[in-house]
């Protein structure tokens, strides 16, 4: 990247949380790295202490995990049972907004910002009071604003309904705000179209990216014991599910895939895997879930464990031992997500809904084959880049069982398992796939790509400082 091309800017980036392994937190770090490399100063603000030390100003009132915020979220998009009436809902919202407005003004004034980048607060709707408070603050302080929308409230998997006139007004006026002075960025073409049709707001697309100079990750002295720590043998096939454990990730499809792959691999006993290890009757297919459990997803994890048990699939959730960076907790070793990639043989990515797909790029950087369900945004925005993926069926064949878990015809999963066997045992076919994917990603979804896409905004900000 070209450094110091523009006047140095003081840039604030604000989100509910930072330093985590969710997509928004990861993208924030990439944007920050680009800004820092070009000589700008970046200040983080978040609602809860980050999982790693990234010098974030923490405003507890900004956290959507607080019961007050949760209640207002329910009161806006579900029901008014927490409040009893619309007027009580309005009063609680007003009090939350006042508290947040004061805290946000204090933060902005303490660092003298030129630019504020609002990450998802104006779109996902998890904390409506924060959305209103941000709009109030920006009216009081002359700032350049870029609204970075990753997910919209109308994209939620669970049904929503705006509960009252006040909720409808808040959604219309603040999610996101219509201020003509704001620039809006989305991460896919579907969101771009929906934002224009629903809100009359024009936006540009900046896709997810990754720092391709950092991968692929390798086995080193720190992570060399990774497999041993979780009871996985060197000759086992490790399927990595690196996403968070939430229902829309379709992890049950990865279990179905692991079951059929296990049966297909019986024909390969005694043969050498791509890495020279001999696959034998003692070898297992192990599906490793490395992501955190979000909100009330504990019940979903229990469903996954039961499905794996009934299908005789080796399933391991290791999310408690994985964080964004290596660390220790009570003397216990904590691995980074990248350590998991270093030991994986293949990545499963069966999400049936994604705003873009961070873990897809991570797997490309890791130079691992990817077993993927072709979710809508992959088909519309990513597939045309030319990536080579092992696809699990098609969207038309997707259905749900009586427990609400995703399912696909077994013949489609079987076809994916056959393709997976090829890249597990044919080293040359595997290298052709992963090296081609890496090159495409490097050309189209790198930090250099991000720098180019952000350049017009940085130029405008630099040339029109208040």
CSV table of C-alpha atoms in Angstrom, one decimal, residues 212 217 238-243 254 257 341 344-351 356-375 378 382 387-393 415-417 419-420 423-424 429-430 433-438 441:
chain,number,residue,atom,x,y,z
A,212,UNK,CA,-3.0,-12.3,2.2
A,217,UNK,CA,-0.6,-20.3,8.8
A,238,UNK,CA,-9.7,-32.8,10.7
A,239,UNK,CA,-12.6,-30.9,9.2
A,240,UNK,CA,-12.6,-27.3,10.6
A,241,UNK,CA,-15.8,-25.4,11.1
A,242,UNK,CA,-14.3,-22.0,12.0
A,243,UNK,CA,-17.6,-20.0,12.3
A,254,UNK,CA,-21.3,-30.4,8.0
A,257,UNK,CA,-21.1,-34.4,5.2
A,341,UNK,CA,-6.4,-23.6,10.4
A,344,UNK,CA,-7.0,-28.6,9.5
A,345,UNK,CA,-7.2,-30.8,6.4
A,346,UNK,CA,-10.3,-29.2,5.1
A,347,UNK,CA,-12.8,-26.4,6.0
A,348,UNK,CA,-16.6,-26.9,6.1
A,349,UNK,CA,-18.7,-23.8,5.4
A,350,UNK,CA,-22.3,-24.9,5.1
A,351,UNK,CA,-23.9,-21.5,6.0
A,356,UNK,CA,-20.5,-12.0,2.9
A,357,UNK,CA,-18.3,-14.7,4.5
A,358,UNK,CA,-15.2,-14.0,6.4
A,359,UNK,CA,-14.3,-17.6,7.1
A,360,UNK,CA,-14.5,-18.3,3.4
A,361,UNK,CA,-11.5,-15.9,2.8
A,362,UNK,CA,-9.7,-17.3,5.8
A,363,UNK,CA,-9.8,-20.8,4.4
A,364,UNK,CA,-8.6,-19.4,1.0
A,365,UNK,CA,-5.7,-17.7,2.8
A,366,UNK,CA,-5.0,-20.9,4.7
A,367,UNK,CA,-4.8,-22.8,1.4
A,368,UNK,CA,-7.4,-25.4,2.4
A,369,UNK,CA,-10.1,-27.0,0.3
A,370,UNK,CA,-13.6,-25.7,1.2
A,371,UNK,CA,-16.8,-27.7,1.4
A,372,UNK,CA,-19.4,-25.0,1.0
A,373,UNK,CA,-23.1,-24.6,0.7
A,374,UNK,CA,-23.7,-22.1,-2.1
A,375,UNK,CA,-25.5,-19.4,-0.1
A,378,UNK,CA,-21.7,-16.5,-2.6
A,382,UNK,CA,-18.3,-14.2,-5.0
A,387,UNK,CA,-13.0,-19.7,-6.9
A,388,UNK,CA,-13.0,-23.5,-6.9
A,389,UNK,CA,-15.2,-24.9,-4.1
A,390,UNK,CA,-16.7,-28.3,-3.2
A,391,UNK,CA,-20.4,-27.4,-3.2
A,392,UNK,CA,-23.0,-29.1,-1.0
A,393,UNK,CA,-26.0,-29.3,-3.3
A,415,UNK,CA,-21.2,-36.0,-4.5
A,416,UNK,CA,-19.4,-33.5,-2.3
A,417,UNK,CA,-17.8,-36.3,-0.3
A,419,UNK,CA,-14.9,-34.6,-4.5
A,420,UNK,CA,-13.4,-34.2,-1.0
A,423,UNK,CA,-8.4,-33.5,-2.7
A,424,UNK,CA,-7.6,-35.4,0.5
A,429,UNK,CA,-5.4,-31.8,-7.5
A,430,UNK,CA,-5.3,-30.3,-4.0
A,433,UNK,CA,-7.4,-26.0,-6.2
A,434,UNK,CA,-5.9,-24.1,-3.2
A,435,UNK,CA,-3.2,-22.2,-5.1
A,436,UNK,CA,-5.7,-21.0,-7.7
A,437,UNK,CA,-8.1,-19.9,-5.0
A,438,UNK,CA,-5.3,-18.1,-3.2
A,441,UNK,CA,-8.3,-14.0,-3.4
